[in-house]
XYZ file of N, CA, C and O in Angstrom:
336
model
N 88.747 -8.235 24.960
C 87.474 -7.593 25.245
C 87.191 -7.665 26.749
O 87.531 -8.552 27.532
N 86.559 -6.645 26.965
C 86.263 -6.404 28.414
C 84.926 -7.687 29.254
O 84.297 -8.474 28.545
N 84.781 -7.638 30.479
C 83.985 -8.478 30.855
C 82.548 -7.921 30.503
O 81.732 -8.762 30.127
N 82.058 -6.333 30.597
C 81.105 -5.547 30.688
C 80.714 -5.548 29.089
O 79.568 -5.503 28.643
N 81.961 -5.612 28.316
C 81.496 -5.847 26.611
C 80.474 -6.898 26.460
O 79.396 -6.578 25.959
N 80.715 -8.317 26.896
C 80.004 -9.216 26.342
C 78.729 -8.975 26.977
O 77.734 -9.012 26.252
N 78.604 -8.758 28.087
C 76.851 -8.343 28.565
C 76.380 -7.495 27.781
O 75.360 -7.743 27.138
N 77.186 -6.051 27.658
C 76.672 -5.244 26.623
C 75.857 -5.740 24.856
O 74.874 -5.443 24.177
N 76.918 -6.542 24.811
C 76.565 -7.271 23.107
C 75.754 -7.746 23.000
O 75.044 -7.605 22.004
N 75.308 -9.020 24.580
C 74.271 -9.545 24.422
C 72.716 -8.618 24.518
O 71.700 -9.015 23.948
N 72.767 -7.433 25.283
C 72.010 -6.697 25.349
C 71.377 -5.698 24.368
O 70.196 -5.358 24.443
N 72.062 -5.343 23.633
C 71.926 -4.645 22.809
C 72.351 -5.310 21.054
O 71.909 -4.677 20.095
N 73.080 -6.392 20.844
C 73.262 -6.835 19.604
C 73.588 -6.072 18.228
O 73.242 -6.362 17.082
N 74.489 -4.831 18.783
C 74.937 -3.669 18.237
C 76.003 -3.261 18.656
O 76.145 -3.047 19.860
N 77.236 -3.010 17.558
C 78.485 -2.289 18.170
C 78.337 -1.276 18.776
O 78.817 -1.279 19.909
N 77.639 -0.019 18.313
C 77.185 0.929 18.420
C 75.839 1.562 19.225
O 74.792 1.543 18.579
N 75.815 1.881 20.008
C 74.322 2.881 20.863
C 74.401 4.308 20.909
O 75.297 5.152 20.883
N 73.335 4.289 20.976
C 73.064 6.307 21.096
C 73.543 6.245 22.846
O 73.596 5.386 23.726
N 73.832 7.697 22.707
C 74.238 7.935 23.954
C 73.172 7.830 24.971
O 73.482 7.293 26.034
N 71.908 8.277 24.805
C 71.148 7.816 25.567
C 71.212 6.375 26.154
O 70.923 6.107 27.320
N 71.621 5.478 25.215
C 71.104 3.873 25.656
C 72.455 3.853 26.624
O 72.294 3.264 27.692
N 73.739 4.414 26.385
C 74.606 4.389 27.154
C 74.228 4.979 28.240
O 74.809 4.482 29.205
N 73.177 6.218 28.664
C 73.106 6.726 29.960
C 72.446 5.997 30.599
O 72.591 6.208 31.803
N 71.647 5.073 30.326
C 70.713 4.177 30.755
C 71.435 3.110 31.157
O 70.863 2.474 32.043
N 72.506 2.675 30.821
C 72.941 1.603 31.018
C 74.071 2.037 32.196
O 74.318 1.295 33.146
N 74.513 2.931 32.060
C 75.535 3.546 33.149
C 75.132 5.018 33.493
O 75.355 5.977 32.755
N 74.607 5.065 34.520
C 74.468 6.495 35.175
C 75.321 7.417 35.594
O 75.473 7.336 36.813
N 76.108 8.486 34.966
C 76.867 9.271 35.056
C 76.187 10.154 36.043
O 77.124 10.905 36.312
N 74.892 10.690 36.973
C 74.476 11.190 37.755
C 74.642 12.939 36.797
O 75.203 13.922 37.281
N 74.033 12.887 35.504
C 73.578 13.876 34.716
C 72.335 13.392 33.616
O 71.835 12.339 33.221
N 72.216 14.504 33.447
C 70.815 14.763 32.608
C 71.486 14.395 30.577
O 72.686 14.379 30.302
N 70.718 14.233 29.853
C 70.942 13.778 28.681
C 71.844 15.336 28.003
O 72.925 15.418 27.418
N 71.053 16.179 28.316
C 71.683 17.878 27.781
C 73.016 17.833 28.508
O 73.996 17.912 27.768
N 73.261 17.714 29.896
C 74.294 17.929 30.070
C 75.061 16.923 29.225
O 75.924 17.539 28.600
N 75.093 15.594 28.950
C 76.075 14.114 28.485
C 76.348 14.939 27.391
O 77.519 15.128 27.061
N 74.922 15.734 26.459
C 75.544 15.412 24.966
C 76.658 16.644 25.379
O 77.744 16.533 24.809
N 76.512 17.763 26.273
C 77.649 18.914 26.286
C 78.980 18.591 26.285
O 79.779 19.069 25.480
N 79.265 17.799 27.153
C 80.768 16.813 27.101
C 80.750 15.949 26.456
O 81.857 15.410 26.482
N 79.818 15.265 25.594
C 80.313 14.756 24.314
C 80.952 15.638 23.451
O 82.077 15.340 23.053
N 80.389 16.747 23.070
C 80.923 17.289 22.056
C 82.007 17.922 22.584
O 82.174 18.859 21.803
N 83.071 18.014 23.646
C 84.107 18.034 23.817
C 84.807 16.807 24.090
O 86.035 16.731 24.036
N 84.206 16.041 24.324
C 85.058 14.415 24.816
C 85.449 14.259 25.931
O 86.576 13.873 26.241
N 84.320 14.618 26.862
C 84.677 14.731 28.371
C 83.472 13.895 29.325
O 82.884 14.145 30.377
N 83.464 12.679 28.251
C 82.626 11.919 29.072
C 83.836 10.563 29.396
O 84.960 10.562 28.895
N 83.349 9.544 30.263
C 84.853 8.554 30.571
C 84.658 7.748 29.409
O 85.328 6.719 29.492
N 83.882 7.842 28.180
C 84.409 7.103 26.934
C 83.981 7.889 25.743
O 83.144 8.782 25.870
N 84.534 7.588 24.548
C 84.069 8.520 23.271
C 82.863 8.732 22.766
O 81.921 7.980 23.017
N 82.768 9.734 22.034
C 81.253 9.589 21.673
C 81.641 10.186 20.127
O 82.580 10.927 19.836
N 80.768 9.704 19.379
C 81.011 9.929 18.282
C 79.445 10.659 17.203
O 78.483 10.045 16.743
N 79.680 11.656 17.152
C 78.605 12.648 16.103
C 79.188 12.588 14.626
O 80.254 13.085 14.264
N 78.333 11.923 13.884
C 78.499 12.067 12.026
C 77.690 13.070 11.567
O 76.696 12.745 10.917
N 77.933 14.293 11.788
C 77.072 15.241 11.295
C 75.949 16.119 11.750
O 75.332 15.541 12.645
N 75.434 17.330 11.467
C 75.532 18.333 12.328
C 73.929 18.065 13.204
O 73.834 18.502 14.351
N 72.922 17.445 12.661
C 71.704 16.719 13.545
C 71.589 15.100 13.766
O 70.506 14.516 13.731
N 72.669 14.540 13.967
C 72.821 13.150 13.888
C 73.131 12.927 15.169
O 73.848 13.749 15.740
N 72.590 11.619 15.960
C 72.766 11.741 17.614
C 74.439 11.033 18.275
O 75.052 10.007 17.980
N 74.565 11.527 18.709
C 75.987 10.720 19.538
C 75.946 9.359 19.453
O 74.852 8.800 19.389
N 77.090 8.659 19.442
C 76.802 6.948 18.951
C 78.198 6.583 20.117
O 79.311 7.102 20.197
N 77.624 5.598 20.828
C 78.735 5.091 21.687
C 79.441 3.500 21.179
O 78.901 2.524 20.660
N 80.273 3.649 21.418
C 80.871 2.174 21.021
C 80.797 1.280 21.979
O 81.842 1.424 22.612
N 80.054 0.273 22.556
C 79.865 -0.755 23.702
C 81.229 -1.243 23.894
O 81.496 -1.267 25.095
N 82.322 -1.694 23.050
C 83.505 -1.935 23.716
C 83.767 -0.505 24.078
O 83.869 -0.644 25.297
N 83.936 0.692 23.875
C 84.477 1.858 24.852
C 83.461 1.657 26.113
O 83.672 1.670 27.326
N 82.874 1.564 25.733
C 81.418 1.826 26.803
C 81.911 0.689 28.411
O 81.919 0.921 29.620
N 82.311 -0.717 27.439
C 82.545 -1.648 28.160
C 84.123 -1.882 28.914
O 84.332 -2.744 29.767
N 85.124 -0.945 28.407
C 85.890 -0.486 29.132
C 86.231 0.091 29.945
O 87.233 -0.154 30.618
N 84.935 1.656 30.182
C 85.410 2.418 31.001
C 84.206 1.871 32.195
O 84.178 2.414 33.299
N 83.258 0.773 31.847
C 82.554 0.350 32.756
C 83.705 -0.693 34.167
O 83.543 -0.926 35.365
N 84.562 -0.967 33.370
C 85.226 -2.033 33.611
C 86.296 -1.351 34.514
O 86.443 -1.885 35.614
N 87.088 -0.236 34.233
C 88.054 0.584 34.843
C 87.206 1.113 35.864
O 87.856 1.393 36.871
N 85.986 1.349 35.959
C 85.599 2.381 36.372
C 85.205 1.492 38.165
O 85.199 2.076 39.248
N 84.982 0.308 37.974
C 84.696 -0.825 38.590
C 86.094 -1.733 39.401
O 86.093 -2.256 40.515
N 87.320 -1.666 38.276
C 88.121 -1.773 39.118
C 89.124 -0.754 40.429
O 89.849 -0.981 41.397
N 88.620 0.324 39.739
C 89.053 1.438 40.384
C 88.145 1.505 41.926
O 88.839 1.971 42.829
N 87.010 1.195 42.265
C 86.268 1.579 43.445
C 86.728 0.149 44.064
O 86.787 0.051 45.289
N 87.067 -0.996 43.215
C 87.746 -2.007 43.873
C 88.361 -1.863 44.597
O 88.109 -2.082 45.782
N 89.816 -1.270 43.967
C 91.074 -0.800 44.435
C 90.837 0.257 45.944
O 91.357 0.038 47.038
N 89.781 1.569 45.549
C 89.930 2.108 46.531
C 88.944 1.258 47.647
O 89.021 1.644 48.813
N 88.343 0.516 47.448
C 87.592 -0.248 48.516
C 89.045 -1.186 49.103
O 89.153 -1.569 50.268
N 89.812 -1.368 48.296
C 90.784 -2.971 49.015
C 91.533 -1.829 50.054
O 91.645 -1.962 51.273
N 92.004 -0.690 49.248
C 92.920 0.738 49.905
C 92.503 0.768 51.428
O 93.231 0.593 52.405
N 90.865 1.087 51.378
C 90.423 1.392 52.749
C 89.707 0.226 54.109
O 89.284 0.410 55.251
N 89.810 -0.506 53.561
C 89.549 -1.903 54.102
C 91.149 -2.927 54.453
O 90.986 -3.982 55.066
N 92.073 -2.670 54.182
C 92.923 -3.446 54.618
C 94.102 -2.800 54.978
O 95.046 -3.447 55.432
């Protein structure tokens, strides 16, 4: 499990969040209409999952807490890239 999972768990005490609670928690620098649009293609940096045709997007906090985690080592990397 990721480092960003266990904060997540403790925060929320749910495998699962609506995508909203995920935009709140990580700012993709879009609006909720745009998130759910690339949800329903799968073009957000983690899955989103719809059970049915008025049911809201449900994020998984370990996906959630993975791509928080990549997403974090990656500006690392390009920070170590341009700094040394």
């Amino acid at each position: 499990m990721s480092d960003s999972y266990f904060l997540l768990a403790l925060k929320f005490k749910s495998p699962m969040i609506t995508l909203r609670q995920a935009l709140d928690t990580w700012d993709l620098g879009m609006d909720e209409t745009q998130a759910k649009r690339l949800a329903n293609k799968q073009g957000l940096p983690y899955p989103a999952i719809k059970q049915g045709h008025k049911a809201e997007h449900m994020v998984s906090i370990v996906d959630l807490g993975l791509a928080m985690d990549a997403a974090a080592e990656k500006a690392k990397s390009d920070w170590l890239n341009m700094n040394n």
